[in-house]
PDB file of C-alpha atoms and ligand atoms in Angstrom:
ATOM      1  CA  UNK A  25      36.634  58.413  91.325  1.00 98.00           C
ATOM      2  CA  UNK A  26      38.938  61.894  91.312  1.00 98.00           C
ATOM      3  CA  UNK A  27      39.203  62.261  87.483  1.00 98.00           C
ATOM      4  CA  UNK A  28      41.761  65.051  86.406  1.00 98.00           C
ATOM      5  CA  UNK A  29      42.674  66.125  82.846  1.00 98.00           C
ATOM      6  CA  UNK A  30      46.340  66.326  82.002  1.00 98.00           C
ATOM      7  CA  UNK A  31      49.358  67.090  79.941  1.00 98.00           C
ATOM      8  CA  UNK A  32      51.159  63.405  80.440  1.00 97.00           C
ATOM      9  CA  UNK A  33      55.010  64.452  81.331  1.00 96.00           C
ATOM     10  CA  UNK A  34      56.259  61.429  79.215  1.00 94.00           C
ATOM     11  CA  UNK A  35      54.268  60.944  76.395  1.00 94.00           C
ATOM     12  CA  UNK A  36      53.401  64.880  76.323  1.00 95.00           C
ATOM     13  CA  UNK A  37      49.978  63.591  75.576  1.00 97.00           C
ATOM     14  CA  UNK A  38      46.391  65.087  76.837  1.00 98.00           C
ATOM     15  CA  UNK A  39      45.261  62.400  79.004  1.00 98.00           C
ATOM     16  CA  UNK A  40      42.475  61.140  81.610  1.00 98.00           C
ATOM     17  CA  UNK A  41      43.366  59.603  84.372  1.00 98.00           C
ATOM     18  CA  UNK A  42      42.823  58.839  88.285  1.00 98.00           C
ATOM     19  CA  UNK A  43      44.621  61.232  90.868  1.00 98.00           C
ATOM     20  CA  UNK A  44      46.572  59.605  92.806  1.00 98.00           C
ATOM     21  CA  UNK A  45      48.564  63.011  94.415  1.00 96.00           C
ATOM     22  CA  UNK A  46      49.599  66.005  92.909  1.00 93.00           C
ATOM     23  CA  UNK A  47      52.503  64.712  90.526  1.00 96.00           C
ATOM     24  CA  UNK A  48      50.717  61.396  89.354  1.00 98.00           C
ATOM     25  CA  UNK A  49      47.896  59.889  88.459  1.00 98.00           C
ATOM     26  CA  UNK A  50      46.723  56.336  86.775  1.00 98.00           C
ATOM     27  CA  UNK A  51      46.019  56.347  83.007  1.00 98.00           C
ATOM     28  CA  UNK A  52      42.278  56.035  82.468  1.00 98.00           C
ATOM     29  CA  UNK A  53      41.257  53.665  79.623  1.00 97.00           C
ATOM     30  CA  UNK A  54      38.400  54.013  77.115  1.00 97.00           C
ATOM     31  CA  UNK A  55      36.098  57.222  77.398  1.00 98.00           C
ATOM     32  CA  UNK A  56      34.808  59.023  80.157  1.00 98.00           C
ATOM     33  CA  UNK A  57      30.940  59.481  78.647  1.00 97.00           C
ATOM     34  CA  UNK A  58      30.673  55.942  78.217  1.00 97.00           C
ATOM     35  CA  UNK A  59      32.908  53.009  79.252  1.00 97.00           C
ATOM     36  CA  UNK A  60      36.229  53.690  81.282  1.00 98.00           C
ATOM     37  CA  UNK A  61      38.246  52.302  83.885  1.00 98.00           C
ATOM     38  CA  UNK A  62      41.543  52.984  85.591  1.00 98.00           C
ATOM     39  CA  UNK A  63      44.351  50.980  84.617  1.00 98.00           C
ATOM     40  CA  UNK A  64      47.233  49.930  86.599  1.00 98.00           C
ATOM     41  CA  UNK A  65      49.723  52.414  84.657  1.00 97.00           C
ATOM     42  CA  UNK A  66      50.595  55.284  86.578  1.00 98.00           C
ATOM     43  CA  UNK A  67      52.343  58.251  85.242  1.00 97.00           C
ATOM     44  CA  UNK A  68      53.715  61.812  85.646  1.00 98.00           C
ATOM     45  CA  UNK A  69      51.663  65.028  85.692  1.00 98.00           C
ATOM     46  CA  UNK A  70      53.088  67.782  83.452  1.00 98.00           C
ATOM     47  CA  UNK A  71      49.980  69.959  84.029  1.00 98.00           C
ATOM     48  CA  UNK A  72      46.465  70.151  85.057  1.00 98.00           C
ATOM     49  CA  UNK A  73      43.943  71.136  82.821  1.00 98.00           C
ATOM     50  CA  UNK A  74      40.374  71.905  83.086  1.00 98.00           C
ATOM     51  CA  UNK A  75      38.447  68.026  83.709  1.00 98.00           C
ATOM     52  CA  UNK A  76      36.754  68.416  80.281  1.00 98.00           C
ATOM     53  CA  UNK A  77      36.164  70.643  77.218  1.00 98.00           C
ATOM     54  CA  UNK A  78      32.631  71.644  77.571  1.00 98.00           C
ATOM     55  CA  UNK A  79      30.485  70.657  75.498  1.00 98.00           C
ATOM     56  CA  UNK A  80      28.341  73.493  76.177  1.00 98.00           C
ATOM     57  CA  UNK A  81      28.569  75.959  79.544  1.00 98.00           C
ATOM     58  CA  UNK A  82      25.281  76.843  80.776  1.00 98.00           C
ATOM     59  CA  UNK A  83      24.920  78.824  83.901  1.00 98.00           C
ATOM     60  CA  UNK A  84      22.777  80.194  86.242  1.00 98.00           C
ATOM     61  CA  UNK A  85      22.349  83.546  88.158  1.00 96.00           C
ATOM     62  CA  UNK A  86      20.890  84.592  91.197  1.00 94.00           C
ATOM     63  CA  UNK A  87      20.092  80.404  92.570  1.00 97.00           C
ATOM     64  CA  UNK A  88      21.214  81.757  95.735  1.00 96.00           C
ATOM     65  CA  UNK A  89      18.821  83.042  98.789  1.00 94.00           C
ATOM     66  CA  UNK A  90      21.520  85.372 100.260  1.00 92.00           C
ATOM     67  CA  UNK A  91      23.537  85.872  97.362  1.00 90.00           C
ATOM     68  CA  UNK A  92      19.835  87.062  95.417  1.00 86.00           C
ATOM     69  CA  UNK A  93      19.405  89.116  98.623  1.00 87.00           C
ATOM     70  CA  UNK A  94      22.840  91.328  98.605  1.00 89.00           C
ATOM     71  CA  UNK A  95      22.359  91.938  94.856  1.00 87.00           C
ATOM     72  CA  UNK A  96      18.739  93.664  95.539  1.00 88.00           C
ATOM     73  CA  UNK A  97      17.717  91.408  93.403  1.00 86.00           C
ATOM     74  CA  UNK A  98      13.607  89.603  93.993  1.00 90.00           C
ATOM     75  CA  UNK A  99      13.738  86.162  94.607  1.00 92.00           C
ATOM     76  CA  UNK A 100      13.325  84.548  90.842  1.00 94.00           C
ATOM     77  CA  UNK A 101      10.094  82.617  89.750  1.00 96.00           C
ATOM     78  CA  UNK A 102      12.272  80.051  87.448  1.00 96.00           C
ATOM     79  CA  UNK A 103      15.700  79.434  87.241  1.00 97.00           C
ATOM     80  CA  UNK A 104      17.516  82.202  85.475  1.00 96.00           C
ATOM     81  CA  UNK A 105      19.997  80.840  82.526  1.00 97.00           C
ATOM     82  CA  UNK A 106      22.580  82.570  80.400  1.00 97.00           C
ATOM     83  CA  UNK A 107      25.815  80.896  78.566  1.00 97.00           C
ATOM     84  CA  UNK A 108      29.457  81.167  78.839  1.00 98.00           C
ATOM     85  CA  UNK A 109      31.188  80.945  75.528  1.00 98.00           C
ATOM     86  CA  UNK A 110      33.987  77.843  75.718  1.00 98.00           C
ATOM     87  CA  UNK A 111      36.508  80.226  74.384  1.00 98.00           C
ATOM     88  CA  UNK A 112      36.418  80.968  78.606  1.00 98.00           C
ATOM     89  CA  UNK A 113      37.184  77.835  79.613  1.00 98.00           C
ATOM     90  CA  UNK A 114      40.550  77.785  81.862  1.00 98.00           C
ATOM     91  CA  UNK A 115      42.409  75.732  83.358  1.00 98.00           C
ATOM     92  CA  UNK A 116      43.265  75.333  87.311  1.00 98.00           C
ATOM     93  CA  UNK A 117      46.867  76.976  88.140  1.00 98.00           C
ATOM     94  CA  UNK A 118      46.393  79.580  85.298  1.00 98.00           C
ATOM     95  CA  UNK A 119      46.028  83.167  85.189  1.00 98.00           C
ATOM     96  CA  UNK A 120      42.824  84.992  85.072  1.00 98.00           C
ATOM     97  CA  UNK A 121      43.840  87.788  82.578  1.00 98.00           C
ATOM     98  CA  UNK A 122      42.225  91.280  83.342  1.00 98.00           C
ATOM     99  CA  UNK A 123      40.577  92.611  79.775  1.00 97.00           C
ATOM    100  CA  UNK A 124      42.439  95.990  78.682  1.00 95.00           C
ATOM    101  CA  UNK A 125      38.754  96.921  78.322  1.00 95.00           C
ATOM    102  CA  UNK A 126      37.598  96.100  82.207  1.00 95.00           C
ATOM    103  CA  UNK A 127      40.154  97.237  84.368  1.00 93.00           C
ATOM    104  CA  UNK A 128      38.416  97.766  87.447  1.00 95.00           C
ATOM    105  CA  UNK A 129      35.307  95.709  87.672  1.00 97.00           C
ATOM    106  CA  UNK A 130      36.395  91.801  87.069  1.00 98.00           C
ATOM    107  CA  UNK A 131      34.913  89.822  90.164  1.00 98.00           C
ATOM    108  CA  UNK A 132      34.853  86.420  91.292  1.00 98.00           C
ATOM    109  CA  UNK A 133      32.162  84.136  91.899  1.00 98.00           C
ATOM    110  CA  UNK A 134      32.277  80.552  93.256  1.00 98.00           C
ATOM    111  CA  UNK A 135      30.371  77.666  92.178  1.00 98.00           C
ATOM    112  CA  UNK A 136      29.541  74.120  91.616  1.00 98.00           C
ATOM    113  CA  UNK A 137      29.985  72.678  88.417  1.00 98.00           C
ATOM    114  CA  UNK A 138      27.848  69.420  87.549  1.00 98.00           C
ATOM    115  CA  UNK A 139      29.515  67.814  84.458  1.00 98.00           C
ATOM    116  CA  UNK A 140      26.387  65.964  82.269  1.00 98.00           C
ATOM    117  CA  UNK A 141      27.207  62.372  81.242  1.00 98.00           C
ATOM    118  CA  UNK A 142      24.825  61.314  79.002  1.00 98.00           C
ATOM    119  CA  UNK A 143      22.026  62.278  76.562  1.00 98.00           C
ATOM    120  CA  UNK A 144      19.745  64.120  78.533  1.00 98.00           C
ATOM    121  CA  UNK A 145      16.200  65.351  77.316  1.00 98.00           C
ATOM    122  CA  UNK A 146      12.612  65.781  79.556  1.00 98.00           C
ATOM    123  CA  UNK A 147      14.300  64.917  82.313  1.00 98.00           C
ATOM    124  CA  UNK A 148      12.135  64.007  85.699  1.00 98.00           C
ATOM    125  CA  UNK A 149      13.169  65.533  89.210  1.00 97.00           C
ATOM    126  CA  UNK A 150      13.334  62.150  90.583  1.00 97.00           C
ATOM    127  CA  UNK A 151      16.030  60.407  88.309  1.00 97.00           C
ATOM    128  CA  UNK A 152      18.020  64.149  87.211  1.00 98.00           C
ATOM    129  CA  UNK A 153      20.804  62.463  89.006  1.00 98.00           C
ATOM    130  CA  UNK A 154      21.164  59.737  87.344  1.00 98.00           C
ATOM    131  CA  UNK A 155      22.682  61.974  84.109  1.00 98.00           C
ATOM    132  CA  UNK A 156      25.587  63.658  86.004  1.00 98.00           C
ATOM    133  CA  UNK A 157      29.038  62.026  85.594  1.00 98.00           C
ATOM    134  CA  UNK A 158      30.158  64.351  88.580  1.00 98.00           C
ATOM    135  CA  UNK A 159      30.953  67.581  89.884  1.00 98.00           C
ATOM    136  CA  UNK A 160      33.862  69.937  89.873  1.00 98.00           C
ATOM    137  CA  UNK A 161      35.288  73.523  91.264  1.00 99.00           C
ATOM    138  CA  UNK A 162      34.348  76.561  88.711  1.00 99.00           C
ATOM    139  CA  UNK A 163      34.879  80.574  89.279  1.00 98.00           C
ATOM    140  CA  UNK A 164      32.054  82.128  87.147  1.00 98.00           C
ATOM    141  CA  UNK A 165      34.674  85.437  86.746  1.00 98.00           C
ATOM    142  CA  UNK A 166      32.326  88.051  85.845  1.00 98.00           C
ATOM    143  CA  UNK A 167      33.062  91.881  84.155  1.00 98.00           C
ATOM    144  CA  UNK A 168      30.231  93.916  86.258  1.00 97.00           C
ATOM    145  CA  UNK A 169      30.155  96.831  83.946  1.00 95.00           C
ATOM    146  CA  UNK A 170      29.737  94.227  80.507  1.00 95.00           C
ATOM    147  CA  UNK A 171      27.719  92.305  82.085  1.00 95.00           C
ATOM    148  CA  UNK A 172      25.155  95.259  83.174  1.00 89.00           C
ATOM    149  CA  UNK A 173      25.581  98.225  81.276  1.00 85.00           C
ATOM    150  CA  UNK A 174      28.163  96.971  78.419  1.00 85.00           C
ATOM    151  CA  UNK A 175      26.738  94.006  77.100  1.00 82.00           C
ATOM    152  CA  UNK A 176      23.614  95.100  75.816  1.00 85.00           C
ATOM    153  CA  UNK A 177      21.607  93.491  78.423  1.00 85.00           C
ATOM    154  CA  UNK A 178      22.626  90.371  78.167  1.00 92.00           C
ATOM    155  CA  UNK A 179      25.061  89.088  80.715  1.00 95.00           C
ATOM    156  CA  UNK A 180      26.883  86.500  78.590  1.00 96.00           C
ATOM    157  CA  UNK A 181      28.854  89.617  77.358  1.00 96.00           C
ATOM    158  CA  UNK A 182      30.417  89.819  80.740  1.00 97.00           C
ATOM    159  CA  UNK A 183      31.075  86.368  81.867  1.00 98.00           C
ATOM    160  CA  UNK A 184      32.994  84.913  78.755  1.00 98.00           C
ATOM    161  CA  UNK A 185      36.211  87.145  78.149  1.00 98.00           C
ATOM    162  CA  UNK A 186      39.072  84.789  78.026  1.00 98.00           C
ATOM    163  CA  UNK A 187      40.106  82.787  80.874  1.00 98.00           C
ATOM    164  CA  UNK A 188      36.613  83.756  82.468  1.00 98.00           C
ATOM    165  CA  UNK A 189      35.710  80.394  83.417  1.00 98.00           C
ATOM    166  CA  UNK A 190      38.227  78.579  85.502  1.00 98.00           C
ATOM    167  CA  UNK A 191      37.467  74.805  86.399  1.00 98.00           C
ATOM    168  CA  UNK A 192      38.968  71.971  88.276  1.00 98.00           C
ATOM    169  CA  UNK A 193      41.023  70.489  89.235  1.00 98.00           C
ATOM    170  CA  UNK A 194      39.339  67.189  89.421  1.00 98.00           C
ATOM    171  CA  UNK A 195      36.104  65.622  88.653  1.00 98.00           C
ATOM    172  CA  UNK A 196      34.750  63.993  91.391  1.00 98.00           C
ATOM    173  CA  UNK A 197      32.005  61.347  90.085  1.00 98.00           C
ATOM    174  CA  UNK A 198      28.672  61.507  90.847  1.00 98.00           C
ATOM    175  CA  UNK A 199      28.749  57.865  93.106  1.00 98.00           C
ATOM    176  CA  UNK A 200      31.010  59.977  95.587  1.00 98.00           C
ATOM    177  CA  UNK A 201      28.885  62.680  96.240  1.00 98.00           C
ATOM    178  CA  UNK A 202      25.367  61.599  97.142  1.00 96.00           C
ATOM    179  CA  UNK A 203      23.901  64.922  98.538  1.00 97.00           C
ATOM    180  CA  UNK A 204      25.005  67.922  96.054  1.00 98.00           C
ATOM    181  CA  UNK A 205      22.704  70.483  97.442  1.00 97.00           C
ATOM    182  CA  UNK A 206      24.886  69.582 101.257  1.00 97.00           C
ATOM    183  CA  UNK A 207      28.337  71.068 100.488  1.00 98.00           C
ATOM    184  CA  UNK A 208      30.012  73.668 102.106  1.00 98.00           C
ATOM    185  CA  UNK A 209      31.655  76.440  99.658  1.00 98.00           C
ATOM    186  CA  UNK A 210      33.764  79.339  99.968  1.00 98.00           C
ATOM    187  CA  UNK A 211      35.901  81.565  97.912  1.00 98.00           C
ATOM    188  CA  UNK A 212      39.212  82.883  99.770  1.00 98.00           C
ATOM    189  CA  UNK A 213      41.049  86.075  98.283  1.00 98.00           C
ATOM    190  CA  UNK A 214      45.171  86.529  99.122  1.00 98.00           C
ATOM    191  CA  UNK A 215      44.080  83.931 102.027  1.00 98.00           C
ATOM    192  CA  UNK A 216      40.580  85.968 103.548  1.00 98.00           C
ATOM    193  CA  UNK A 217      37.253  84.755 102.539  1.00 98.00           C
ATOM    194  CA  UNK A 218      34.823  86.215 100.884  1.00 98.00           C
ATOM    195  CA  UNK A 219      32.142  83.935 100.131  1.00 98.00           C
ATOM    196  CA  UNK A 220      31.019  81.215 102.875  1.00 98.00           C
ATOM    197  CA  UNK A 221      28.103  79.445 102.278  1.00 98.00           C
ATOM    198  CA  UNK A 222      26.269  76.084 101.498  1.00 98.00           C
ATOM    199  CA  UNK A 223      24.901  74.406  98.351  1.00 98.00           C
ATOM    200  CA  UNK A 224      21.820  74.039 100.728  1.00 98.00           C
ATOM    201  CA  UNK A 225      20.970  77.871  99.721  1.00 97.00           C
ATOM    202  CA  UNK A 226      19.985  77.163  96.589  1.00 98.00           C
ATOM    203  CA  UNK A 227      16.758  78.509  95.346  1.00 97.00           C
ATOM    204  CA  UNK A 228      16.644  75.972  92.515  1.00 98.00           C
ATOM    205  CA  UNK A 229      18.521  71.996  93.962  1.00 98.00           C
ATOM    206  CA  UNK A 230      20.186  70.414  91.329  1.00 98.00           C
ATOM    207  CA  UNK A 231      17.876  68.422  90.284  1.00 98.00           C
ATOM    208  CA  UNK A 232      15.312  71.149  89.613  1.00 98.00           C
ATOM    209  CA  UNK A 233      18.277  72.563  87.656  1.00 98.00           C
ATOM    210  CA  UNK A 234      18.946  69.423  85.500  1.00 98.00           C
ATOM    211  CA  UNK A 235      14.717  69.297  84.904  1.00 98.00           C
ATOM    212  CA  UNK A 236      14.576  72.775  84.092  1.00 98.00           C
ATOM    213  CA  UNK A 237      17.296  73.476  81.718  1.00 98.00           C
ATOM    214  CA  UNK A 238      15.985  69.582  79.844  1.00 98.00           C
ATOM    215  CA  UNK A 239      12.608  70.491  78.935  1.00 98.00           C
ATOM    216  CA  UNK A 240      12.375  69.831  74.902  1.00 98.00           C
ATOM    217  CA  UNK A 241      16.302  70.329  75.001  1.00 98.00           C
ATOM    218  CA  UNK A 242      19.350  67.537  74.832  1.00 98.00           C
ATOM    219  CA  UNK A 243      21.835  68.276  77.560  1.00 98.00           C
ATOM    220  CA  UNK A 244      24.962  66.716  75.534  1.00 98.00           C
ATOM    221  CA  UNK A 245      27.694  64.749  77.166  1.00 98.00           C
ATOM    222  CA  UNK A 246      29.714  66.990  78.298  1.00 98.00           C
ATOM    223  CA  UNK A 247      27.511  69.782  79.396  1.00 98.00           C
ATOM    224  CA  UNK A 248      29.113  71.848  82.183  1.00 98.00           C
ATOM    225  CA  UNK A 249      26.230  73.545  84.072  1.00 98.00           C
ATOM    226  CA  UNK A 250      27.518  76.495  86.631  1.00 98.00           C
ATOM    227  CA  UNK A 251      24.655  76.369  89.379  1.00 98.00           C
ATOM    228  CA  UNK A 252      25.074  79.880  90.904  1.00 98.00           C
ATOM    229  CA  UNK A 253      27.242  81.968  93.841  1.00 97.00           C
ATOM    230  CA  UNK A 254      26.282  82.484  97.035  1.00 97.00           C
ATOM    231  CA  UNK A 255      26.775  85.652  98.811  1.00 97.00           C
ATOM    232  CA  UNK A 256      29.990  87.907  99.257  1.00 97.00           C
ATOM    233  CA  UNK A 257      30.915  88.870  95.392  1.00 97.00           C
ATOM    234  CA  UNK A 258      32.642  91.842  95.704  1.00 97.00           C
ATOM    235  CA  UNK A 259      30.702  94.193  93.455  1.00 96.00           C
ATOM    236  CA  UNK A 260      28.129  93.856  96.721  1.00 94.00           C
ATOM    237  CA  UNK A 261      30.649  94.494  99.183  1.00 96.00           C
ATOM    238  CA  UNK A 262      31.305  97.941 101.070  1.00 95.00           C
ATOM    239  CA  UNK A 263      33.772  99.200  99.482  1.00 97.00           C
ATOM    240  CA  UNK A 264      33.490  96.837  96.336  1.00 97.00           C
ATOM    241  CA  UNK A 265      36.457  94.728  95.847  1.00 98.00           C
ATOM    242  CA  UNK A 266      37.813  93.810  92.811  1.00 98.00           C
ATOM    243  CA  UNK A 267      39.915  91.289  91.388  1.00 98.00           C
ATOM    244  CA  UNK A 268      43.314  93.333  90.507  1.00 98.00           C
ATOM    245  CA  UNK A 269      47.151  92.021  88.936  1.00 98.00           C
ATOM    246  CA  UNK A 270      48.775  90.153  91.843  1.00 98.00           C
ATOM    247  CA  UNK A 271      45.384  88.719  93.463  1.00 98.00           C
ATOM    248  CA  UNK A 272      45.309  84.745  94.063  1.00 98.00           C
ATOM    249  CA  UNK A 273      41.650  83.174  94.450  1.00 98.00           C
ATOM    250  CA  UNK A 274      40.604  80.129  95.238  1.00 98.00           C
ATOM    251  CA  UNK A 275      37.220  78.217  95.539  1.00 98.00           C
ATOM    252  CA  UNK A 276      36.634  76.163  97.539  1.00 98.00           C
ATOM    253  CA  UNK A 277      33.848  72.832  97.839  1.00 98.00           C
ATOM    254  CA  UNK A 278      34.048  70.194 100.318  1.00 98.00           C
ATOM    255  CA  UNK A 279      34.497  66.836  98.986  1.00 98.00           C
ATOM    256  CA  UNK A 280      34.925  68.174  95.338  1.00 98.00           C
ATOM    257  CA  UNK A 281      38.264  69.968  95.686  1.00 98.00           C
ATOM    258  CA  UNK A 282      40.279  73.598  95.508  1.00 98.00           C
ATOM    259  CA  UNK A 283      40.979  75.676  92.118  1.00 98.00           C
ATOM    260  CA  UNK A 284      42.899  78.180  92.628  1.00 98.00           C
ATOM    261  CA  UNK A 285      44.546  80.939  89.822  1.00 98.00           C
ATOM    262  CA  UNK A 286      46.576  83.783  90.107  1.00 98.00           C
ATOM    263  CA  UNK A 287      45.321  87.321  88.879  1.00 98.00           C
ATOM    264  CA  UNK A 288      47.606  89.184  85.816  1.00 98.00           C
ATOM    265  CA  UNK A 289      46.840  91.915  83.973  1.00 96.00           C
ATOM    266  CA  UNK A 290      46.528  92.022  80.136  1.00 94.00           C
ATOM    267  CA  UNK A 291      49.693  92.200  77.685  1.00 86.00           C
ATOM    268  CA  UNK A 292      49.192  95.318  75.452  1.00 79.00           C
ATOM    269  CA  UNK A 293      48.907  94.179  72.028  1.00 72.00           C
ATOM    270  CA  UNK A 294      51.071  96.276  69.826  1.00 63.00           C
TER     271      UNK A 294
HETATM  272 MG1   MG B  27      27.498  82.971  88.513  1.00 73.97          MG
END
């Protein structure tokens, strides 16, 4: 099933519900993380927002061959985690907002998102699967110099200004999308692309991923895990490129959809 978040044009209500096409959608009954179904009422989309509020958003870096490659970066051992904080979380349509503080070094990076479903703790390779509701579009939008030099060390700095974590539009459930580590995915800048690739390039599959990160720890309902870029960022590039006011990006994954946000710069606050 396509699930999409939304503002509900009549009711003005958040809803869930079934896309149907880009104005409408049928109301989904009950709750996503447990029972649900798609009723037979269909209604107006005001606006799209992100599929979920995160219960958590867990990332990780460098789970791409090439990507691991451009950055100089050795291969890593185990998968390497860090957090964005959910004050990030952005919806599809909306504008990634430069930081006063980072105007020259905001990047993109595209990725697939696996939405958790249910409790899940000590998790085996060979049933990790079984705990994802489903997959969606996220832009891991990254400040190079915070997350290198101005955040300590620790790259969670970087990656969770506001509006740093775009997602969307829909959620496509996990019963669609047998293979995850078999999708194409690109990111396209003002209509070039930039990043190209496959989810086959991951160093870590998903369901290494969903093992790893379970060990001794409850993945909640609702866990968004960001599973890493692949190559073409633009802090690699020669020249670097950087996202600036005016930009419009998009990523891109086959069978799981397009998000795509325009670029502003901040408002001064007075
Ligand atoms: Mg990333």
């Amino acid at each position: 099933m396509n699930i999409i978040r939304f503002l509900d044009a009549s009711s003005g209500k958040i809803q869930y519900g079934e896309r149907l096409d880009e104005r409408s959608a049928r109301l989904i009954e009950g709750d996503i993380f447990a029972v649900y179904e798609a009723t037979d009422h269909i209604v107006e989309i005001a606006k799209l927002l992100a599929p979920l509020p995160p219960a958590n958003i867990l990332c990780i870096g460098l789970n791409y061959r090439h990507h691991a490659k451009e950055t100089g970066a050795q291969l890593p051992k185990h998968p390497v985690l860090f957090i964005k904080t959910t004050n990030a979380l952005h919806n599809p349509g909306d504008p990634i907002i430069i930081p006063e503080v980072a105007p020259n070094e905001v990047d993109y990076e595209c990725e697939l998102a696996i939405v958790i479903g249910k409790p899940a703790k000590n998790v085996c390779r060979s049933n990790a699967l079984e705990y994802v509701l489903g997959y969606t579009c996220a832009n891991d939008i990254s400040a190079r110099r915070w997350q290198k030099h101005g955040g300590g060390g620790q790259w969670c700095r970087g990656k969770s200004f506001d509006t740093f974590c775009p997602l969307g539009p829909s959620l496509i459930t996990a019963d669609e999308i047998p293979n995850p580590n078999n999708l194409k995915i690109r990111t396209i800048l003002n209509g070039e692309t930039m990043q190209d690739s496959t989810t086959a390039d991951m160093i870590f599959d998903i369901p290494a991923l969903i093992q790893f990160l379970s060990q001794g720890t409850t993945l909640l309902p609702g866990t968004v895990i960001l599973t890493g870029t692949p190559q073409g960022v633009g802090f690699a590039r020669t020249p670097p490129v950087f996202l600036k006011p005016g930009d419009e990006i998009t990523v891109e994954i086959e069978h799981i959809g397009k998000l795509t946000n325009p670029v502003q710069e901040a408002i001064p606050s007075s």
